[in-house]
Amino acid sequence: MQNIQNTLLTETVQLEEILSRLSWVSKRYISCQLNQFQITPPQFATLRCIAQKQNGVSMSDLSDHCQAVMPTMTGIIKRLVSRGLVERKPDPSDRRTTLILLTETGQQLLSEITQLRREYLDQYLLTLTLQERQSTIEILERYLQNMETWLLNQEAA
Amino acid sequence: MQNIQNTLLTETVQLEEILSRLSWVSKRYISCQLNQFQITPPQFATLRCIAQKQNGVSMSDLSDHCQAVMPTMTGIIKRLVSRGLVERKPDPSDRRTTLILLTETGQQLLSEITQLRREYLDQYLLTLTLQERQSTIEILERYLQNMETWLLNQEAA
DNA sequence: TATTGTTATACTCTATAACTATA
DNA sequence: TATAGTTATAGAGTATAACAATA
C-alpha cells in the first residue's frame, strides 16, 4: 500500500505536532500574562499594530494587518477607546477615514507589558547558546513570513 | 539613568516581537486551515487531546490539558458531540465521571486535517537545512515545556 | 466534605449582512 | 459606483458563581 506519508520529511510529523501545541500554548501563555493588565490577546495585537505608526492607522489598515474583519475591529477599538488606551481622530485628507492612535496611557501600558514579557523571555533565552538564539530568530522570522504570505493569498482567493 | 533594558540579551527584544506575532499569526493560520473543515482552534486542540488516550479522557483531565476551565470544556464538547465527532461514555469506576472519546468520524476528520497541515509544513521545511530543522524541533520543544511549566505554576498560585 | 460535572450569566471575539457617509 | 466605517445579529469561547450528583 502506497502511503503518501512516506514522502514527507522525517521532521515534518514531529514539527506539525509542536507547531499545533505552540499556537495553542502560546495563546494561553500570552493570555495569562495579559490578565493582570485586563486586556485580551486580540487587543494586545491591535495595540502593537497601532504603535508601529506614529501618525495613526485607519480602521481598514488595522483590519488588514490584524487579519480581522472590519466589524470585529470596530468592536475591539470601541473597548480600547472606552478604557482610554486609544483614541479616534478624523483624517483631514479623507472624511470617510478615522485614524486610530495610542493615548499616553496606552503607550505606557504597552511598554509595561512588553517589558514584562522581555524579562520572562530573557530568562529562557539564557538557557540557549548564542548560535541557537540567532538561528531561532532567523528560522521563525522566515516561518512567519511564510504564513503571512499564505494568509494574504487566501484572502485574495 | 540606569535602564533595566540594558541588562537584556540583544536577541530578547527581537524575539519578544517575533513570538508575539507568531502567537497571533499562527492562530489565524490554523484557523484558516480549519475553516474548510468547519471546526475552530479550541475544538482542534480538544480533538488532539482526546486522541492521545485510547480509553477516553475525563472532562477534568481535558480541562487541565487544554488549559480551559470546566464550563468552557462543557460547551466545546457539547458542540463536538452535536457534530458527531466525539461521544460521552460513563466511567464504570466512578459514576461522577464522564469519559470523552473520538468517534470514527472524529478520528477520520482529525487525520485529514493533520495530513493537510503536514503537507503544507513539509514544503516550508524543505527550505531549511537538516541541521536547522533538527535544532528548531529541539528549541521549540524546550520553549513549549518552559511555557507549560509556567502555566502550571500560575494555576497553582 | 470534597470532587465531577452542568447550568446560568455576562463579556469578548468572530463573521455576514445591511446600512450611512464620503469619494 | 466604490470605499470607509458602523450597526445588527448570531454563534463560539471565556470565566465566575451557583447548583446537582456522587465519592
mmCIF file of C-alpha atoms (C1' of nucleotides) in Angstrom:
data_model
loop_
_atom_site.group_PDB
_atom_site.id
_atom_site.type_symbol
_atom_site.label_atom_id
_atom_site.label_comp_id
_atom_site.label_asym_id
_atom_site.label_seq_id
_atom_site.Cartn_x
_atom_site.Cartn_y
_atom_site.Cartn_z
ATOM 1 C CA MET A 1 0.000 0.000 0.000
ATOM 2 C CA GLN A 2 1.431 3.331 -1.138
ATOM 3 C CA ASN A 3 1.192 5.807 1.722
ATOM 4 C CA ILE A 4 1.584 9.499 0.995
ATOM 5 C CA GLN A 5 3.227 9.993 4.392
ATOM 6 C CA ASN A 6 6.274 8.143 3.148
ATOM 7 C CA THR A 7 7.181 11.135 1.046
ATOM 8 C CA LEU A 8 7.292 13.570 3.968
ATOM 9 C CA LEU A 9 10.471 14.665 5.695
ATOM 10 C CA THR A 10 11.096 12.777 8.907
ATOM 11 C CA GLU A 11 10.892 16.019 10.922
ATOM 12 C CA THR A 12 7.519 17.036 9.494
ATOM 13 C CA VAL A 13 5.294 14.874 11.682
ATOM 14 C CA GLN A 14 7.089 15.988 14.800
ATOM 15 C CA LEU A 15 7.009 19.674 13.867
ATOM 16 C CA GLU A 16 3.343 19.663 12.905
ATOM 17 C CA GLU A 17 2.622 18.466 16.425
ATOM 18 C CA ILE A 18 4.959 21.020 18.002
ATOM 19 C CA LEU A 19 3.560 23.923 15.981
ATOM 20 C CA SER A 20 -0.023 22.977 16.834
ATOM 21 C CA ARG A 21 0.813 22.935 20.530
ATOM 22 C CA LEU A 22 2.831 26.131 20.171
ATOM 23 C CA SER A 23 -0.119 28.010 18.711
ATOM 24 C CA TRP A 24 -2.419 26.931 21.499
ATOM 25 C CA VAL A 25 0.016 27.140 24.419
ATOM 26 C CA SER A 26 1.448 30.495 23.386
ATOM 27 C CA LYS A 27 -2.072 31.885 23.218
ATOM 28 C CA ARG A 28 -2.797 30.662 26.766
ATOM 29 C CA TYR A 29 0.594 31.951 27.903
ATOM 30 C CA ILE A 30 0.136 35.453 26.496
ATOM 31 C CA SER A 31 -3.455 35.498 27.683
ATOM 32 C CA CYS A 32 -2.253 34.704 31.189
ATOM 33 C CA GLN A 33 0.438 37.394 31.099
ATOM 34 C CA LEU A 34 -2.152 39.925 29.893
ATOM 35 C CA ASN A 35 -4.660 39.014 32.597
ATOM 36 C CA GLN A 36 -3.162 41.313 35.201
ATOM 37 C CA PHE A 37 -3.380 44.196 32.711
ATOM 38 C CA GLN A 38 -7.007 43.387 31.926
ATOM 39 C CA ILE A 39 -6.534 43.131 28.176
ATOM 40 C CA THR A 40 -7.068 40.274 25.716
ATOM 41 C CA PRO A 41 -4.754 38.825 23.031
ATOM 42 C CA PRO A 42 -6.644 40.478 20.146
ATOM 43 C CA GLN A 43 -6.457 43.815 21.974
ATOM 44 C CA PHE A 44 -2.710 43.281 22.515
ATOM 45 C CA ALA A 45 -2.137 42.510 18.840
ATOM 46 C CA THR A 46 -4.148 45.598 17.932
ATOM 47 C CA LEU A 47 -2.240 47.884 20.304
ATOM 48 C CA ARG A 48 1.069 46.653 18.866
ATOM 49 C CA CYS A 49 -0.158 47.316 15.356
ATOM 50 C CA ILE A 50 -1.243 50.846 16.218
ATOM 51 C CA ALA A 51 2.083 51.514 17.954
ATOM 52 C CA GLN A 52 4.003 50.836 14.765
ATOM 53 C CA LYS A 53 2.780 54.022 13.068
ATOM 54 C CA GLN A 54 3.310 57.410 14.629
ATOM 55 C CA ASN A 55 0.558 59.222 12.744
ATOM 56 C CA GLY A 56 -2.323 56.846 13.307
ATOM 57 C CA VAL A 57 -3.755 53.888 11.438
ATOM 58 C CA SER A 58 -7.053 53.686 9.571
ATOM 59 C CA MET A 59 -9.596 51.021 10.502
ATOM 60 C CA SER A 60 -9.123 49.252 7.179
ATOM 61 C CA ASP A 61 -5.330 49.128 7.572
ATOM 62 C CA LEU A 62 -5.790 47.761 11.092
ATOM 63 C CA SER A 63 -8.220 45.224 9.738
ATOM 64 C CA ASP A 64 -5.692 44.091 7.116
ATOM 65 C CA HIS A 65 -2.704 43.901 9.434
ATOM 66 C CA CYS A 66 -4.530 42.191 12.285
ATOM 67 C CA GLN A 67 -6.259 39.790 9.892
ATOM 68 C CA ALA A 68 -9.661 40.624 11.356
ATOM 69 C CA VAL A 69 -12.723 41.794 9.506
ATOM 70 C CA MET A 70 -13.837 45.412 9.899
ATOM 71 C CA PRO A 71 -16.804 44.918 12.245
ATOM 72 C CA THR A 72 -14.504 42.888 14.518
ATOM 73 C CA MET A 73 -12.023 45.766 14.635
ATOM 74 C CA THR A 74 -14.832 48.220 15.360
ATOM 75 C CA GLY A 75 -15.671 46.251 18.490
ATOM 76 C CA ILE A 76 -12.062 45.892 19.655
ATOM 77 C CA ILE A 77 -11.363 49.597 19.141
ATOM 78 C CA LYS A 78 -14.584 50.549 20.900
ATOM 79 C CA ARG A 79 -13.414 48.675 24.028
ATOM 80 C CA LEU A 80 -9.894 50.130 23.823
ATOM 81 C CA VAL A 81 -11.351 53.636 23.492
ATOM 82 C CA SER A 82 -13.650 53.093 26.469
ATOM 83 C CA ARG A 83 -10.591 52.081 28.512
ATOM 84 C CA GLY A 84 -8.727 55.180 27.413
ATOM 85 C CA LEU A 85 -5.942 53.249 25.671
ATOM 86 C CA VAL A 86 -6.539 54.550 22.136
ATOM 87 C CA GLU A 87 -8.349 57.479 20.539
ATOM 88 C CA ARG A 88 -10.047 58.169 17.224
ATOM 89 C CA LYS A 89 -9.025 61.175 15.113
ATOM 90 C CA PRO A 90 -10.613 62.237 11.838
ATOM 91 C CA ASP A 91 -8.313 62.057 8.810
ATOM 92 C CA PRO A 92 -8.138 65.612 7.354
ATOM 93 C CA SER A 93 -7.435 64.280 3.849
ATOM 94 C CA ASP A 94 -10.445 61.916 3.632
ATOM 95 C CA ARG A 95 -13.541 62.464 5.720
ATOM 96 C CA ARG A 96 -14.566 58.804 5.464
ATOM 97 C CA THR A 97 -11.436 57.690 7.274
ATOM 98 C CA THR A 98 -10.870 57.525 11.029
ATOM 99 C CA LEU A 99 -7.313 57.374 12.321
ATOM 100 C CA ILE A 100 -6.607 55.382 15.483
ATOM 101 C CA LEU A 101 -3.796 56.455 17.812
ATOM 102 C CA LEU A 102 -2.425 55.291 21.158
ATOM 103 C CA THR A 103 -3.096 57.582 24.110
ATOM 104 C CA GLU A 104 -0.307 58.200 26.598
ATOM 105 C CA THR A 105 -1.939 55.625 28.900
ATOM 106 C CA GLY A 106 -1.990 53.168 26.016
ATOM 107 C CA GLN A 107 1.680 53.695 25.237
ATOM 108 C CA GLN A 108 2.584 53.256 28.866
ATOM 109 C CA LEU A 109 0.537 50.074 29.245
ATOM 110 C CA LEU A 110 2.021 48.596 26.087
ATOM 111 C CA SER A 111 5.582 49.244 27.192
ATOM 112 C CA GLU A 112 4.894 47.803 30.652
ATOM 113 C CA ILE A 113 3.575 44.599 29.106
ATOM 114 C CA THR A 114 6.417 44.389 26.607
ATOM 115 C CA GLN A 115 8.977 44.890 29.353
ATOM 116 C CA LEU A 116 7.441 42.126 31.453
ATOM 117 C CA ARG A 117 7.408 39.755 28.501
ATOM 118 C CA ARG A 118 11.030 40.552 27.706
ATOM 119 C CA GLU A 119 12.121 39.771 31.232
ATOM 120 C CA TYR A 120 10.391 36.390 31.202
ATOM 121 C CA LEU A 121 11.756 35.573 27.757
ATOM 122 C CA ASP A 122 15.272 36.644 28.649
ATOM 123 C CA GLN A 123 15.414 34.029 31.391
ATOM 124 C CA TYR A 124 14.580 31.324 28.896
ATOM 125 C CA LEU A 125 16.996 32.595 26.256
ATOM 126 C CA LEU A 126 19.853 32.365 28.733
ATOM 127 C CA THR A 127 19.469 28.603 28.517
ATOM 128 C CA LEU A 128 20.293 28.722 24.785
ATOM 129 C CA THR A 129 23.639 29.288 23.134
ATOM 130 C CA LEU A 130 24.217 32.456 21.130
ATOM 131 C CA GLN A 131 24.136 30.396 17.964
ATOM 132 C CA GLU A 132 20.812 28.813 18.910
ATOM 133 C CA ARG A 133 19.264 32.186 19.684
ATOM 134 C CA GLN A 134 20.333 33.666 16.384
ATOM 135 C CA SER A 135 19.229 30.697 14.343
ATOM 136 C CA THR A 136 15.851 30.697 16.128
ATOM 137 C CA ILE A 137 15.284 34.312 15.153
ATOM 138 C CA GLU A 138 16.148 33.599 11.570
ATOM 139 C CA ILE A 139 14.019 30.479 11.237
ATOM 140 C CA LEU A 140 10.939 31.827 12.995
ATOM 141 C CA GLU A 141 11.086 35.043 11.009
ATOM 142 C CA ARG A 142 11.078 33.047 7.780
ATOM 143 C CA TYR A 143 8.284 30.807 9.064
ATOM 144 C CA LEU A 144 6.195 33.867 9.971
ATOM 145 C CA GLN A 145 6.647 35.371 6.538
ATOM 146 C CA ASN A 146 5.673 32.031 5.042
ATOM 147 C CA MET A 147 2.371 32.002 6.957
ATOM 148 C CA GLU A 148 1.697 35.685 6.323
ATOM 149 C CA THR A 149 2.149 35.245 2.591
ATOM 150 C CA TRP A 150 -0.120 32.217 2.615
ATOM 151 C CA LEU A 151 -2.786 34.150 4.523
ATOM 152 C CA LEU A 152 -2.655 37.042 2.068
ATOM 153 C CA ASN A 153 -3.078 34.643 -0.837
ATOM 154 C CA GLN A 154 -6.073 33.018 0.836
ATOM 155 C CA GLU A 155 -7.652 36.412 1.265
ATOM 156 C CA ALA A 156 -7.184 37.204 -2.406
ATOM 157 C CA ALA A 157 -8.850 33.926 -3.438
ATOM 158 C CA MET B 1 19.959 56.808 34.022
ATOM 159 C CA GLN B 2 20.091 53.075 34.698
ATOM 160 C CA ASN B 3 17.752 51.323 32.277
ATOM 161 C CA ILE B 4 16.699 47.772 33.049
ATOM 162 C CA GLN B 5 16.624 47.011 29.310
ATOM 163 C CA ASN B 6 20.408 47.280 29.223
ATOM 164 C CA THR B 7 20.636 44.023 31.095
ATOM 165 C CA LEU B 8 18.668 42.050 28.491
ATOM 166 C CA LEU B 9 20.261 39.869 25.849
ATOM 167 C CA THR B 10 20.480 41.564 22.473
ATOM 168 C CA GLU B 11 18.184 38.915 20.948
ATOM 169 C CA THR B 12 15.455 39.326 23.551
ATOM 170 C CA VAL B 13 13.763 42.417 22.121
ATOM 171 C CA GLN B 14 13.683 40.901 18.669
ATOM 172 C CA LEU B 15 12.371 37.543 19.862
ATOM 173 C CA GLU B 16 9.653 39.051 22.060
ATOM 174 C CA GLU B 17 8.342 40.737 18.930
ATOM 175 C CA ILE B 18 8.626 37.569 16.846
ATOM 176 C CA LEU B 19 6.923 35.377 19.456
ATOM 177 C CA SER B 20 4.046 37.848 19.847
ATOM 178 C CA ARG B 21 3.485 37.843 16.108
ATOM 179 C CA LEU B 22 3.900 34.073 15.976
ATOM 180 C CA SER B 23 1.156 33.521 18.528
ATOM 181 C CA TRP B 24 -1.270 35.724 16.657
ATOM 182 C CA VAL B 25 -0.367 34.731 13.094
ATOM 183 C CA SER B 26 -0.260 31.001 13.827
ATOM 184 C CA LYS B 27 -3.720 31.257 15.345
ATOM 185 C CA ARG B 28 -5.048 32.960 12.195
ATOM 186 C CA TYR B 29 -3.189 30.434 10.040
ATOM 187 C CA ILE B 30 -4.587 27.367 11.813
ATOM 188 C CA SER B 31 -7.999 28.965 11.973
ATOM 189 C CA CYS B 32 -7.892 29.445 8.208
ATOM 190 C CA GLN B 33 -6.794 25.849 7.572
ATOM 191 C CA LEU B 34 -9.605 24.598 9.823
ATOM 192 C CA ASN B 35 -12.255 26.717 8.111
ATOM 193 C CA GLN B 36 -12.911 24.203 5.353
ATOM 194 C CA PHE B 37 -13.464 21.513 7.997
ATOM 195 C CA GLN B 38 -15.839 23.757 9.928
ATOM 196 C CA ILE B 39 -14.024 23.466 13.226
ATOM 197 C CA THR B 40 -12.359 26.062 15.458
ATOM 198 C CA PRO B 41 -8.868 26.159 17.031
ATOM 199 C CA PRO B 42 -10.121 25.280 20.533
ATOM 200 C CA GLN B 43 -12.061 22.345 19.051
ATOM 201 C CA PHE B 44 -8.925 21.224 17.190
ATOM 202 C CA ALA B 45 -6.808 21.389 20.359
ATOM 203 C CA THR B 46 -9.502 19.416 22.176
ATOM 204 C CA LEU B 47 -9.735 16.722 19.499
ATOM 205 C CA ARG B 48 -5.945 16.269 19.566
ATOM 206 C CA CYS B 49 -6.013 15.954 23.329
ATOM 207 C CA ILE B 50 -8.759 13.315 23.232
ATOM 208 C CA ALA B 51 -6.911 11.406 20.507
ATOM 209 C CA GLN B 52 -3.895 10.925 22.740
ATOM 210 C CA LYS B 53 -5.696 8.486 25.046
ATOM 211 C CA GLN B 54 -7.270 5.332 23.706
ATOM 212 C CA ASN B 55 -9.685 4.759 26.587
ATOM 213 C CA GLY B 56 -11.250 8.183 26.835
ATOM 214 C CA VAL B 57 -10.483 11.317 28.839
ATOM 215 C CA SER B 58 -12.477 12.786 31.715
ATOM 216 C CA MET B 59 -13.754 16.349 31.497
ATOM 217 C CA SER B 60 -11.418 17.455 34.291
ATOM 218 C CA ASP B 61 -8.353 15.952 32.565
ATOM 219 C CA LEU B 62 -9.379 17.661 29.330
ATOM 220 C CA SER B 63 -9.826 20.902 31.207
ATOM 221 C CA ASP B 64 -6.318 20.600 32.666
ATOM 222 C CA HIS B 65 -4.576 19.642 29.445
ATOM 223 C CA CYS B 66 -6.349 22.202 27.275
ATOM 224 C CA GLN B 67 -5.903 24.906 29.899
ATOM 225 C CA ALA B 68 -9.595 25.765 29.794
ATOM 226 C CA VAL B 69 -11.966 25.920 32.710
ATOM 227 C CA MET B 70 -14.605 23.179 33.051
ATOM 228 C CA PRO B 71 -17.682 25.120 31.878
ATOM 229 C CA THR B 72 -15.712 26.102 28.769
ATOM 230 C CA MET B 73 -14.935 22.451 28.033
ATOM 231 C CA THR B 74 -18.589 21.536 28.567
ATOM 232 C CA GLY B 75 -19.529 23.913 25.765
ATOM 233 C CA ILE B 76 -16.793 22.762 23.380
ATOM 234 C CA ILE B 77 -17.643 19.081 23.940
ATOM 235 C CA LYS B 78 -21.337 19.793 23.509
ATOM 236 C CA ARG B 79 -20.654 21.190 20.027
ATOM 237 C CA LEU B 80 -18.298 18.340 19.112
ATOM 238 C CA VAL B 81 -20.912 15.796 20.237
ATOM 239 C CA SER B 82 -23.629 17.506 18.228
ATOM 240 C CA ARG B 83 -21.381 17.244 15.148
ATOM 241 C CA GLY B 84 -20.789 13.549 15.812
ATOM 242 C CA LEU B 85 -17.022 13.952 16.275
ATOM 243 C CA VAL B 86 -16.831 12.774 19.898
ATOM 244 C CA GLU B 87 -19.042 10.823 22.281
ATOM 245 C CA ARG B 88 -19.589 10.672 26.035
ATOM 246 C CA LYS B 89 -19.309 7.384 27.912
ATOM 247 C CA PRO B 90 -19.939 6.860 31.625
ATOM 248 C CA ASP B 91 -16.890 5.774 33.620
ATOM 249 C CA PRO B 92 -17.753 2.401 35.218
ATOM 250 C CA SER B 93 -15.353 3.004 38.111
ATOM 251 C CA ASP B 94 -16.753 6.400 39.163
ATOM 252 C CA ARG B 95 -20.274 7.434 38.386
ATOM 253 C CA ARG B 96 -19.451 11.148 38.660
ATOM 254 C CA THR B 97 -17.024 10.930 35.758
ATOM 255 C CA THR B 98 -17.817 11.135 32.037
ATOM 256 C CA LEU B 99 -15.257 9.805 29.562
ATOM 257 C CA ILE B 100 -14.919 11.547 26.192
ATOM 258 C CA LEU B 101 -13.875 9.515 23.131
ATOM 259 C CA LEU B 102 -13.402 10.236 19.429
ATOM 260 C CA THR B 103 -15.984 8.707 17.115
ATOM 261 C CA GLU B 104 -14.829 7.120 13.872
ATOM 262 C CA THR B 105 -15.867 10.329 12.066
ATOM 263 C CA GLY B 106 -13.839 12.326 14.555
ATOM 264 C CA GLN B 107 -10.734 10.189 14.041
ATOM 265 C CA GLN B 108 -11.071 10.490 10.301
ATOM 266 C CA LEU B 109 -11.528 14.253 10.369
ATOM 267 C CA LEU B 110 -8.546 14.698 12.666
ATOM 268 C CA SER B 111 -6.260 12.660 10.452
ATOM 269 C CA GLU B 112 -7.421 14.515 7.329
ATOM 270 C CA ILE B 113 -6.590 17.844 8.952
ATOM 271 C CA THR B 114 -3.253 16.608 10.258
ATOM 272 C CA GLN B 115 -2.318 15.270 6.840
ATOM 273 C CA LEU B 116 -3.138 18.588 5.186
ATOM 274 C CA ARG B 117 -1.106 20.506 7.761
ATOM 275 C CA ARG B 118 1.844 18.154 7.279
ATOM 276 C CA GLU B 119 1.841 18.672 3.551
ATOM 277 C CA TYR B 120 1.869 22.452 3.891
ATOM 278 C CA LEU B 121 4.570 22.322 6.540
ATOM 279 C CA ASP B 122 6.712 19.914 4.561
ATOM 280 C CA GLN B 123 7.005 22.416 1.736
ATOM 281 C CA TYR B 124 8.345 25.028 4.116
ATOM 282 C CA LEU B 125 10.740 22.636 5.838
ATOM 283 C CA LEU B 126 12.354 21.804 2.513
ATOM 284 C CA THR B 127 13.717 25.361 2.525
ATOM 285 C CA LEU B 128 15.653 24.613 5.733
ATOM 286 C CA THR B 129 18.787 22.538 6.165
ATOM 287 C CA LEU B 130 18.609 19.277 8.093
ATOM 288 C CA GLN B 131 20.535 20.901 10.906
ATOM 289 C CA GLU B 132 18.109 23.830 11.048
ATOM 290 C CA ARG B 133 15.113 21.514 11.155
ATOM 291 C CA GLN B 134 16.539 19.457 13.975
ATOM 292 C CA SER B 135 17.604 22.435 16.004
ATOM 293 C CA THR B 136 14.160 24.027 15.538
ATOM 294 C CA ILE B 137 12.489 20.946 16.963
ATOM 295 C CA GLU B 138 14.785 20.917 19.942
ATOM 296 C CA ILE B 139 14.472 24.623 20.723
ATOM 297 C CA LEU B 140 10.701 24.867 20.292
ATOM 298 C CA GLU B 141 10.148 21.748 22.359
ATOM 299 C CA ARG B 142 12.135 23.283 25.197
ATOM 300 C CA TYR B 143 10.311 26.609 24.810
ATOM 301 C CA LEU B 144 6.948 24.825 24.955
ATOM 302 C CA GLN B 145 7.884 22.989 28.120
ATOM 303 C CA ASN B 146 9.023 26.276 29.564
ATOM 304 C CA MET B 147 5.628 27.898 28.944
ATOM 305 C CA GLU B 148 3.703 24.827 30.087
ATOM 306 C CA THR B 149 5.589 24.703 33.366
ATOM 307 C CA TRP B 150 4.991 28.406 33.897
ATOM 308 C CA LEU B 151 1.263 27.981 33.207
ATOM 309 C CA LEU B 152 1.000 25.113 35.695
ATOM 310 C CA ASN B 153 2.697 27.220 38.357
ATOM 311 C CA GLN B 154 0.328 30.113 37.712
ATOM 312 C CA GLU B 155 -2.613 27.796 38.144
ATOM 313 C CA ALA B 156 -1.269 26.558 41.474
ATOM 314 C CA ALA B 157 -0.851 30.121 42.756
ATOM 315 C "C1'" DT C 1 -16.960 17.350 52.941
ATOM 316 C "C1'" DA C 2 -14.674 17.097 48.580
ATOM 317 C "C1'" DT C 3 -14.893 16.052 43.685
ATOM 318 C "C1'" DT C 4 -17.097 15.821 38.966
ATOM 319 C "C1'" DG C 5 -19.681 17.940 36.033
ATOM 320 C "C1'" DT C 6 -23.534 21.032 34.270
ATOM 321 C "C1'" DT C 7 -26.371 25.285 34.011
ATOM 322 C "C1'" DA C 8 -26.870 30.378 34.277
ATOM 323 C "C1'" DT C 9 -24.931 34.609 33.119
ATOM 324 C "C1'" DA C 10 -22.123 38.108 31.134
ATOM 325 C "C1'" DC C 11 -18.406 39.627 28.168
ATOM 326 C "C1'" DT C 12 -15.175 39.290 24.124
ATOM 327 C "C1'" DC C 13 -14.225 37.840 19.551
ATOM 328 C "C1'" DT C 14 -15.764 36.397 15.229
ATOM 329 C "C1'" DA C 15 -18.162 36.658 10.600
ATOM 330 C "C1'" DT C 16 -22.096 38.042 7.464
ATOM 331 C "C1'" DA C 17 -25.472 41.268 6.034
ATOM 332 C "C1'" DA C 18 -27.411 45.714 5.887
ATOM 333 C "C1'" DC C 19 -26.713 50.386 6.382
ATOM 334 C "C1'" DT C 20 -24.649 55.533 6.326
ATOM 335 C "C1'" DA C 21 -21.496 58.859 4.740
ATOM 336 C "C1'" DT C 22 -17.974 60.280 1.717
ATOM 337 C "C1'" DA C 23 -15.164 59.895 -2.657
ATOM 338 C "C1'" DT D 1 -20.291 53.292 -8.267
ATOM 339 C "C1'" DA D 2 -16.799 52.235 -4.959
ATOM 340 C "C1'" DT D 3 -14.678 52.832 -0.416
ATOM 341 C "C1'" DA D 4 -14.586 53.604 4.836
ATOM 342 C "C1'" DG D 5 -16.793 52.648 8.616
ATOM 343 C "C1'" DT D 6 -20.720 51.375 11.828
ATOM 344 C "C1'" DT D 7 -24.749 48.749 13.498
ATOM 345 C "C1'" DA D 8 -27.468 44.450 13.848
ATOM 346 C "C1'" DT D 9 -27.332 39.790 14.615
ATOM 347 C "C1'" DA D 10 -25.881 35.196 15.691
ATOM 348 C "C1'" DG D 11 -22.542 31.809 17.192
ATOM 349 C "C1'" DA D 12 -18.210 30.386 19.655
ATOM 350 C "C1'" DG D 13 -15.098 30.774 23.527
ATOM 351 C "C1'" DT D 14 -14.101 32.537 28.020
ATOM 352 C "C1'" DA D 15 -14.587 32.997 33.228
ATOM 353 C "C1'" DT D 16 -17.332 33.227 37.658
ATOM 354 C "C1'" DA D 17 -20.993 31.688 40.502
ATOM 355 C "C1'" DA D 18 -24.473 28.533 41.738
ATOM 356 C "C1'" DC D 19 -26.091 24.051 41.514
ATOM 357 C "C1'" DA D 20 -26.758 18.567 41.292
ATOM 358 C "C1'" DA D 21 -24.960 14.073 41.828
ATOM 359 C "C1'" DT D 22 -21.563 11.020 43.531
ATOM 360 C "C1'" DA D 23 -17.479 9.787 46.473
#
